[in-house]
Structures are given as C-alpha cells and as structure tokens.
Short mmCIF file of C-alpha atoms in Angstrom, two decimals:
data_model
loop_
_atom_site.label_atom_id
_atom_site.label_comp_id
_atom_site.label_asym_id
_atom_site.label_seq_id
_atom_site.Cartn_x
_atom_site.Cartn_y
_atom_site.Cartn_z
CA MET A 1 107.50 128.36 107.79
CA THR A 2 108.70 128.24 111.28
CA THR A 3 109.28 125.60 114.24
CA SER A 4 110.67 126.22 117.36
CA GLU A 5 111.71 122.55 118.20
CA GLN A 6 115.02 122.05 116.27
CA PRO A 7 115.11 118.73 113.67
CA SER A 8 113.86 115.78 115.47
CA PRO A 9 116.34 112.16 115.52
CA ALA A 10 114.93 109.51 113.33
CA GLY A 11 112.70 107.40 115.40
CA GLN A 12 111.08 110.16 117.23
CA ALA A 13 108.04 111.93 116.19
CA PRO A 14 108.21 114.48 113.85
CA PRO A 15 108.06 118.39 115.53
CA LEU A 16 105.56 120.49 114.13
CA GLY A 17 105.71 123.69 112.27
CA THR A 18 103.77 126.72 111.33
CA LEU A 19 102.85 127.58 107.77
CA MET A 20 102.13 131.00 107.05
CA PHE A 21 100.14 132.38 104.06
CA ARG A 22 100.66 136.45 104.05
CA THR A 23 98.21 137.77 101.87
CA THR A 24 95.66 141.32 101.48
CA GLU A 25 93.28 139.78 99.11
CA PHE A 26 91.85 136.64 100.38
CA GLU A 27 90.38 137.31 103.69
CA PRO A 28 87.25 136.21 105.76
CA PRO A 29 84.67 135.86 105.95
CA ASP A 30 84.59 135.72 101.85
CA TYR A 31 87.42 133.32 101.72
CA SER A 32 89.05 130.70 103.49
CA VAL A 33 92.37 128.89 102.76
CA VAL A 34 93.25 125.65 103.28
CA ILE A 35 96.61 123.69 102.54
CA ARG A 36 97.03 119.99 101.61
CA CYS A 37 100.21 118.12 102.03
CA GLY A 38 101.94 114.96 102.04
CA PRO A 39 102.33 112.33 99.21
CA ARG A 40 98.58 111.50 99.02
CA TRP A 41 97.80 115.70 99.20
CA GLN A 42 96.19 114.42 102.20
CA PRO A 43 94.64 115.40 105.12
CA ALA A 44 93.61 118.86 104.74
CA TYR A 45 94.33 121.69 107.13
CA ARG A 46 92.69 124.67 107.78
CA GLY A 47 93.93 127.86 107.92
CA GLN A 48 93.32 130.28 111.08
CA TYR A 49 93.65 134.08 110.23
CA ARG A 50 94.95 136.90 112.15
CA ASP A 51 96.33 140.33 110.81
CA GLY A 52 96.77 139.90 107.32
CA VAL A 53 98.26 136.02 107.90
CA TRP A 54 96.81 132.82 107.17
CA SER A 55 98.48 129.99 109.87
CA PHE A 56 98.69 126.54 109.49
CA THR A 57 100.23 123.80 111.81
CA VAL A 58 101.57 120.77 110.21
CA PRO A 59 103.77 117.61 111.07
CA LEU A 60 107.51 118.54 109.63
CA SER A 61 109.61 115.69 108.43
CA ALA A 62 111.76 114.22 110.83
CA ASP A 63 114.80 115.70 109.50
CA GLY A 64 112.99 118.86 110.14
CA SER A 65 112.05 119.49 106.43
CA GLY A 66 109.00 120.82 105.21
CA PRO A 67 106.39 119.04 103.38
CA MET A 68 105.10 119.33 100.20
CA PHE A 69 101.70 121.39 100.09
CA ARG A 70 99.68 123.62 98.42
CA PHE A 71 97.58 126.51 99.48
CA ILE A 72 93.87 126.14 97.96
CA ILE A 73 91.88 129.41 98.56
CA LEU A 74 88.18 128.73 98.84
CA ASP A 75 85.27 131.06 98.62
CA SER A 76 82.38 131.51 101.21
CA PRO A 77 80.24 128.61 99.58
CA GLY A 78 83.27 126.58 99.92
CA HIS A 79 84.32 126.35 96.53
CA VAL A 80 87.83 126.41 95.41
CA ARG A 81 88.71 129.51 93.50
CA MET A 82 92.50 129.65 93.47
CA ILE A 83 95.77 127.04 94.19
CA SER A 84 99.08 127.39 94.68
CA GLU A 85 101.87 125.41 92.57
CA ARG A 86 103.23 122.71 94.71
CA LEU A 87 106.05 123.98 97.11
CA ARG A 88 108.02 122.55 99.15
CA VAL A 89 109.68 124.46 102.19
CA ARG A 90 113.25 123.66 102.81
CA ALA A 91 114.01 125.20 106.34
CA PHE A 92 117.20 126.04 107.64
CA PRO A 93 118.02 127.04 111.42
CA ASP A 94 117.98 130.91 112.27
CA ASP A 95 118.50 131.75 115.74
CA GLY A 96 116.89 128.59 117.23
CA ALA A 97 113.70 128.49 114.64
CA LEU A 98 113.82 126.61 111.19
CA PHE A 99 112.58 129.40 108.64
CA ASP A 100 112.20 130.30 105.16
CA GLU A 101 109.95 132.49 103.36
CA GLY A 102 109.02 133.29 99.76
CA ARG A 103 106.46 134.35 96.81
CA VAL A 104 103.71 132.03 96.05
CA ARG A 105 102.47 132.08 92.69
CA LEU A 106 98.22 130.97 92.53
CA ARG A 107 96.17 129.74 89.36
CA ARG A 108 92.73 130.58 89.13
CA ILE A 109 90.50 127.52 88.76
CA SER A 110 87.97 128.44 85.58
CA ARG A 111 84.15 128.08 85.69
CA PRO A 112 84.25 125.09 83.43
CA LEU A 113 86.73 123.36 85.48
CA ARG A 114 84.99 123.89 88.34
CA ALA A 115 81.75 122.20 86.87
CA VAL A 116 83.98 119.36 85.94
CA ALA A 117 85.20 118.69 89.36
CA ALA A 118 81.70 118.79 90.84
CA GLY A 119 80.66 116.52 88.11
CA MET A 120 83.46 114.16 89.31
CA ASP A 121 82.30 114.45 92.71
CA ARG A 122 78.55 113.57 91.77
CA HIS A 123 79.66 110.67 89.30
CA ARG A 124 81.87 108.82 92.29
CA THR A 125 78.46 107.17 93.64
CA SER A 126 77.98 105.98 90.02
CA ALA A 127 81.15 104.88 89.76
CA ALA A 128 80.85 102.86 93.29
CA TRP A 129 77.80 101.25 91.67
CA ILE A 130 79.69 100.50 88.61
CA TYR A 131 82.84 98.65 90.57
CA ALA A 132 79.98 96.88 92.47
CA LEU A 133 77.73 95.28 89.40
CA ALA A 134 81.59 94.08 87.80
CA ALA A 135 82.32 92.57 90.93
CA LEU A 136 79.19 90.97 90.90
CA VAL A 137 79.62 90.32 87.35
CA LEU A 138 82.80 88.24 88.50
CA VAL A 139 81.06 86.50 91.32
CA ILE A 140 78.83 84.86 88.90
CA ALA A 141 81.62 83.94 86.80
CA THR A 142 83.63 82.28 89.70
CA VAL A 143 80.65 80.55 90.67
CA LEU A 144 80.20 79.01 87.02
CA PHE A 145 83.80 77.99 86.57
CA SER A 146 83.82 76.73 90.06
CA TRP A 147 80.94 74.51 89.34
CA ARG A 148 82.90 73.39 85.55
CA ALA A 149 85.89 72.76 87.42
CA TYR A 150 84.11 70.68 89.82
CA GLN A 151 82.32 68.50 87.57
CA ASP A 152 85.42 68.13 85.20
CA GLN A 153 87.70 67.91 87.86
CA SER A 154 90.22 70.78 86.15
CA LEU A 155 92.70 72.27 88.36
CA LEU A 156 92.64 74.92 86.18
CA ARG A 157 89.54 76.09 86.03
CA ALA A 158 89.76 76.06 89.56
CA ALA A 159 92.85 78.25 89.64
CA LEU A 160 90.75 80.77 87.17
CA ALA A 161 87.60 80.83 89.51
CA LEU A 162 90.05 81.72 92.47
CA ILE A 163 91.57 84.44 90.60
CA LEU A 164 88.19 85.48 89.33
CA LEU A 165 87.20 85.58 93.19
CA GLY A 166 90.16 87.75 94.14
CA ILE A 167 89.45 90.55 91.34
CA ALA A 168 86.23 90.67 92.29
CA THR A 169 86.95 91.11 95.96
CA ALA A 170 89.30 93.81 95.06
CA LEU A 171 86.52 95.61 93.11
CA ALA A 172 84.02 95.18 95.96
CA TYR A 173 86.44 96.96 98.18
CA GLU A 174 86.81 99.70 95.69
CA ALA A 175 83.05 100.18 95.32
CA ASP A 176 82.84 99.94 99.54
CA ALA A 177 86.13 102.75 99.42
CA LEU A 178 84.15 105.21 97.12
CA ARG A 179 81.05 104.81 98.51
CA GLN A 180 81.97 105.67 101.88
CA ARG A 181 84.62 108.25 102.33
CA ARG A 182 86.11 106.93 105.35
CA ALA A 183 85.33 109.13 108.34
CA ASP A 184 89.46 108.46 109.18
CA PRO A 185 90.88 111.85 108.40
CA SER A 186 93.94 110.56 108.32
CA ASP A 187 93.25 108.39 105.28
CA PRO A 188 89.42 109.45 104.34
CA ASP A 189 89.83 107.90 100.76
CA PRO A 190 91.75 104.44 100.71
CA THR A 191 90.81 103.62 97.35
CA ILE A 192 93.03 100.98 95.22
CA ALA A 193 94.14 103.55 93.00
CA ARG A 194 95.64 106.16 95.94
CA VAL A 195 97.10 102.65 97.87
CA ALA A 196 98.92 101.92 94.91
CA GLY A 197 99.96 105.27 93.82
CA LEU A 198 101.51 106.26 97.61
CA ALA A 199 103.46 102.65 97.21
CA PHE A 200 104.61 103.89 94.10
CA LEU A 201 105.64 107.21 95.42
CA GLN A 202 107.16 105.63 98.49
CA HIS A 203 109.51 102.56 96.35
CA PRO A 204 109.57 103.70 92.70
CA GLY A 205 112.40 101.75 91.86
CA ALA A 206 110.73 98.29 93.36
CA TRP A 207 107.63 99.16 91.62
CA TRP A 208 109.00 99.82 88.88
CA GLY A 209 111.14 96.96 88.63
CA ILE A 210 108.41 94.62 89.40
CA PHE A 211 106.16 96.55 86.47
CA VAL A 212 109.04 96.04 84.13
CA VAL A 213 109.29 92.26 84.38
CA ILE A 214 105.28 92.10 83.96
CA MET A 215 105.24 94.11 81.29
CA GLY A 216 108.45 92.20 79.56
CA LEU A 217 106.52 88.91 80.14
CA ALA A 218 103.15 90.01 78.61
CA GLY A 219 105.08 91.17 76.11
CA ALA A 220 106.75 87.65 75.70
CA LEU A 221 103.88 85.61 76.52
CA ILE A 222 101.79 87.60 73.41
CA ILE A 223 104.24 86.45 70.63
CA HIS A 224 104.55 82.89 72.87
CA PHE A 225 100.74 82.45 72.35
CA THR A 226 100.12 84.10 69.29
CA SER A 227 103.07 82.28 67.08
CA SER A 228 101.83 78.50 67.02
CA ASN A 229 101.13 78.95 63.42
CA GLY A 230 103.53 81.40 62.53
CA ALA A 231 104.22 84.65 64.25
CA HIS A 232 101.84 87.39 64.73
CA PRO A 233 103.76 90.73 66.18
CA TRP A 234 101.20 92.62 64.94
CA VAL A 235 99.24 91.56 67.75
CA LEU A 236 102.25 92.76 70.24
CA GLY A 237 101.78 95.77 67.98
CA PHE A 238 98.08 96.30 68.20
CA ALA A 239 98.31 95.54 72.03
CA ILE A 240 101.03 98.17 72.98
CA ALA A 241 98.85 100.50 70.94
CA ALA A 242 96.04 99.72 72.72
CA TYR A 243 97.87 100.00 76.25
CA LEU A 244 99.10 103.48 75.19
CA ALA A 245 95.68 104.37 73.87
CA GLY A 246 94.40 103.54 77.54
CA GLY A 247 97.36 105.16 79.47
CA LEU A 248 96.31 108.32 76.99
CA VAL A 249 92.39 108.28 77.47
CA ALA A 250 93.17 108.35 81.25
CA ALA A 251 95.43 110.82 81.69
CA ALA A 252 93.03 113.00 79.17
CA VAL A 253 89.74 112.05 81.58
CA ALA A 254 91.45 112.75 84.25
CA ALA A 255 91.14 116.24 84.57
CA ARG A 256 92.02 114.27 87.92
CA PHE A 257 96.02 115.25 86.91
CA HIS A 258 94.92 119.05 87.97
CA LEU A 259 91.40 118.49 89.90
CA TRP A 260 91.64 115.36 92.31
CA PHE A 261 91.64 117.25 95.20
CA LEU A 262 88.55 119.25 94.65
CA ALA A 263 86.05 115.99 94.31
CA MET B 1 85.04 73.12 69.93
CA THR B 2 88.64 73.47 70.31
CA THR B 3 90.96 70.09 70.29
CA VAL B 4 94.22 69.91 71.78
CA THR B 5 96.44 66.89 69.98
CA ALA B 6 98.16 64.80 72.19
CA SER B 7 101.51 65.30 70.52
CA ALA B 8 102.58 66.92 74.03
CA SER B 9 102.28 63.92 75.63
CA VAL B 10 106.12 62.89 76.17
CA ALA B 11 107.79 65.06 78.27
CA THR B 12 111.29 65.60 77.34
CA SER B 13 114.15 66.65 79.70
CA SER B 14 114.00 70.31 78.82
CA ASP B 15 110.16 69.99 79.64
CA ARG B 16 111.09 68.69 83.21
CA LEU B 17 112.99 71.34 84.24
CA ALA B 18 110.86 74.00 83.49
CA GLY B 19 108.29 71.79 85.50
CA VAL B 20 110.63 72.30 88.31
CA VAL B 21 111.08 75.94 87.40
CA PHE B 22 107.26 76.59 87.54
CA ALA B 23 107.14 74.60 90.95
CA VAL B 24 109.61 76.70 92.25
CA ALA B 25 107.54 79.54 91.46
CA ALA B 26 104.95 78.54 92.42
CA CYS B 27 106.21 77.70 96.07
CA ILE B 28 107.82 81.44 96.10
CA LEU B 29 104.32 82.79 95.07
CA LEU B 30 103.06 80.19 98.18
CA VAL B 31 104.99 81.82 100.93
CA PHE B 32 104.33 85.10 99.76
CA ALA B 33 100.62 84.42 100.00
CA GLY B 34 100.92 83.08 103.50
CA LEU B 35 102.76 86.29 105.05
CA MET B 36 99.98 88.17 103.06
CA LEU B 37 97.36 86.20 104.60
CA LEU B 38 99.21 87.14 108.18
CA GLN B 39 99.48 90.71 107.28
CA ALA B 40 95.37 90.63 105.85
CA SER B 41 94.43 88.90 108.95
CA LEU B 42 96.62 91.33 111.65
CA ASP B 43 95.45 94.41 109.77
CA ARG B 44 91.99 92.72 108.71
CA ASP B 45 92.80 94.07 105.27
CA PRO B 46 90.03 92.98 102.66
CA LEU B 47 92.68 94.44 99.60
CA ARG B 48 95.24 92.38 101.18
CA GLY B 49 92.87 89.39 101.24
CA SER B 50 92.02 89.55 97.66
CA LEU B 51 95.51 89.62 97.05
CA VAL B 52 95.85 86.45 98.77
CA ILE B 53 92.96 85.01 96.92
CA VAL B 54 94.72 85.83 93.34
CA LEU B 55 97.92 84.56 94.49
CA ALA B 56 95.94 81.34 95.65
CA GLY B 57 94.86 81.12 92.12
CA LEU B 58 98.21 81.77 90.55
CA VAL B 59 99.30 79.43 92.58
CA ALA B 60 97.17 76.61 91.38
CA ALA B 61 97.75 77.70 87.71
CA LEU B 62 101.62 77.71 88.07
CA GLY B 63 101.41 74.30 89.96
CA TYR B 64 99.24 72.56 87.07
CA GLU B 65 101.50 73.81 84.54
CA SER B 66 104.46 72.67 86.77
CA TYR B 67 102.58 69.21 86.78
CA ALA B 68 101.65 69.36 83.13
CA LEU B 69 105.03 69.96 82.25
CA TRP B 70 106.75 66.96 84.14
CA THR B 71 104.02 64.54 83.07
CA GLY B 72 103.57 65.58 79.24
CA ALA B 73 99.88 66.63 79.74
CA VAL B 74 98.81 69.85 77.85
CA THR B 75 100.27 72.76 79.42
CA ILE B 76 98.39 76.15 79.83
CA SER B 77 100.75 77.64 77.17
CA LYS B 78 99.47 75.10 74.07
CA ILE B 79 95.97 75.56 75.42
CA ALA B 80 96.21 79.57 75.08
CA ALA B 81 97.98 79.06 71.89
CA GLN B 82 95.30 76.86 70.36
CA GLN B 83 92.38 78.97 71.76
CA PHE B 84 93.90 82.07 69.86
CA GLN B 85 94.62 80.26 66.43
CA ASP B 86 91.15 78.78 66.52
CA HIS B 87 89.29 81.97 67.62
CA LEU B 88 91.52 84.98 66.82
CA GLY B 89 88.73 87.61 66.88
CA PRO B 90 87.38 87.09 70.09
CA TRP B 91 90.43 86.77 71.94
CA LEU B 92 92.38 89.69 70.08
CA ALA B 93 89.22 91.86 71.40
CA ILE B 94 89.99 90.55 75.22
CA LEU B 95 93.33 91.42 74.42
CA LEU B 96 92.99 94.90 73.39
CA VAL B 97 89.96 95.34 76.27
CA VAL B 98 92.48 94.09 78.71
CA MET B 99 95.67 96.45 77.58
CA VAL B 100 93.22 99.26 77.26
CA VAL B 101 92.67 98.75 80.68
CA LEU B 102 95.75 97.99 81.77
CA GLY B 103 96.97 101.35 80.26
CA GLY B 104 94.13 103.40 81.86
CA VAL B 105 95.26 101.62 85.48
CA VAL B 106 98.55 101.93 85.15
CA VAL B 107 98.38 106.24 84.39
CA ASP B 108 95.58 106.53 87.37
CA PHE B 109 98.04 104.56 89.91
CA VAL B 110 101.12 106.30 89.07
CA TYR B 111 99.68 109.99 88.16
CA ARG B 112 100.64 111.81 91.17
CA SER B 113 104.48 110.70 90.18
CA ARG B 114 106.00 113.12 87.74
CA ARG B 115 107.24 109.95 86.24
CA ALA B 116 103.93 108.76 85.13
CA TRP B 117 104.68 109.36 81.59
CA LEU B 118 107.89 107.37 81.66
CA VAL B 119 106.24 104.66 83.59
CA LEU B 120 103.82 103.82 80.78
CA ALA B 121 106.20 104.25 78.14
CA GLY B 122 108.55 101.74 79.93
CA GLY B 123 105.61 99.44 80.69
CA ALA B 124 105.52 99.18 76.40
CA ALA B 125 108.84 99.40 75.79
CA ALA B 126 109.64 96.31 78.46
CA SER B 127 106.60 94.54 76.29
CA VAL B 128 108.37 94.87 73.37
CA GLY B 129 111.63 93.54 74.66
CA GLY B 130 110.20 91.11 75.91
CA GLY B 131 108.23 90.30 72.31
CA LEU B 132 111.63 90.49 70.49
CA ILE B 133 113.56 88.04 72.95
CA ALA B 134 110.74 85.30 72.66
CA HIS B 135 110.34 85.77 69.06
CA PHE B 136 114.15 86.11 68.25
CA THR B 137 115.38 83.06 70.74
CA GLY B 138 112.28 81.26 71.11
CA TRP B 139 112.21 81.58 74.62
CA VAL B 140 109.16 80.24 76.09
CA PRO B 141 107.76 81.95 79.43
#
C-alpha cells in the first residue's frame, strides 16, 4: 500500500491510498480482483490490472493507517473463486510515502459453498416476503389490541399495541431494505442487522453494557414472574438453553460467517 | 379466564417508592423518545421512527406500572405472574420462542465482531446473574 500524502489531521478528509496486489496467476480476462473493506466490508473496489499488478484506490483512516480489507478473486462470469484472509495494512513513512507490503494467503471457495451463497442470494426475496408477512400479522394484532384498549379503556393494552406497531414498522423496514438493495454505493444494504452490527463494532463497550443490563433484567423478570406459586428456576434454565440454541442455530445457518459478502 | 385478586389494592410506602422509580424511568425513556423522534424527522429515518413508537409503548407501560404501584392497582408483574401460573404451557412456549429468536438475533447482529461468542455467553451469564439476584434477594425489577 502506498500513498503520496502524509497522514491528515483529525477533522480533515482522509487521504487516498493505493493498494496493489501482485500476481501472475489471476490475470484478465479470466479473472478479476476486487477488495472489500471497512467495518461492514462495504463498499467494493474494483482493481485495475497492469503489468502483473492489480491496483486499487481506497480511502485511508485519518491517521494514515490502512483499512481492514480482503482481496476477492472473481472468475469471468463474476463468481467468487478465492478470498484472502482479513488484512490490515499498517503503513509507515518511507521517503515521503506510506508504504508496506507482505504476502497474502488465499482461500479457495468450494463449489458447494458457492451454491449455498447463490441460494442465499435467491432466498433474499423470500426473506423480504417473510418479513413483510410478519409485519402484516403484527399490524393486525396492533389493530385488535387498539380496539380492545379503546373498548376497555386499558392503558396497558394501548401500550402493547404501540410496541407491536413499532416492531411491525421495523419489520416492514427490514423487508424493504432486503427487497430493494439500495442503489447508494456507500450503503447498499442497510438492514437492521448491518446497522446494529456496525453500531456494535463502533461502540462495543457501550452496547455490551446495555445488552448485559437488558439480559440481567430479563433473567430477574423470568424468576419474578414465575415465582408467584413457588420459584421455578428451571424456567430460567430452559430460557437460557433456548437462547443459546438460537445463537448456535444462527451461527450454523450463517454460513454467512464466511459467505455474507458473496450474497 | 384469569382473575386477579384485590389483595394488591393497598399500596405500601415501598410500593410508592417503586412507583416513583418507574415514573422516573418513564420520564427518561420519554426524553430519549423525544430526541429519537427529532433525529428520525431530521434524517427521515423509518428505523428510528419505529424505535420511537416502541419507546412510546414502553413509556406508557412504565407509566401504568408507576400508577398501579402508587394507587395499589394490579401491576404488570402480577398480571404476568398470574398468567404464567394459570397457563404455564403456552407462556413457556412463547418464552422459549422469544429466547430462541433473541439468541439468533444477537449472533446475527454481532457476528462481524470476533467477540460474537463472548456477547452470546455474556447475555446468558447476565440472565443467570439477574435470576440469582431476584431469587435470593427477593429483588423485584
């Protein structure tokens, strides 16, 4: 990675740097190389090939350090063939430029894995419909609870109707975000999962604290709600087992741990 | 059909203190909802808008809880506890579904971080901690 500019002071636009990938194996027209970088691995930068080197122009951080990125090797139809490990370039000044270089390890994407990725892409539309359907169900529930709240003059039912309406709105947003694939290149996929994931990456301590408090309250409430006729600690045990099972299923289904950027 | 007895109709001083705490919590959430509404309208952000609606619902619920504790009316805790006691199976099923979804969502949200498993495990540990505190101290959230 090189850049002709010195690190910019905080508050100024970060400098552009050039990432170069030297290879004799992956050349056009059979192959093309892109990189993805940033906390959400967005956006993608397409490389320009010349004399055995793929070159990419990317923004650097304000302190001049390079972003975390991956090289992605595509074949001529545009399918992902290989990806690199996560790389972070730590540039250092050298004769007026920032410069660093190193070897890149590449991992081949197997055919079954590519098939899963293509399937996930197709199922994106299905997922959008499922979210839309869930939002509709919640809207119906909201109307019913609102009607009951009006009839019974019940503030509690009205509160529940509001909460359901808010969740329905969020689900509708998610369906829209999944369906549209926004045209904005800097933020082409602003799903709730990505927004939340980015927030967690930016402020892990704060969100970790909030999450721990919420989960602590949840545990206390489970014991509190089930202890009116003798404590039922096993309910809490079941709930935590279900929570962990949900996490494990999500991690397992998410070949997304490795494939999310292929979709 | 569930009936809730009138045994909670007398508010003690500790109930009233708890009512004040819930009222303060409701006020904090109300301020937060107002700020979020301002941001949502400035950015035309439907996601923040949905959060505002959820927060408004929570403010109403906390406001009700505060009122109930202050006046001796039936609290949300008692209603939920009564429901759990009368219909253990359905509510247990709902709880399990919610917790499965919660675990999945947590992993989905944080899987880009290398601390994803730590977050998941931390949530479980926090739940156990909260449950133990509630069980052994009688602390009621």
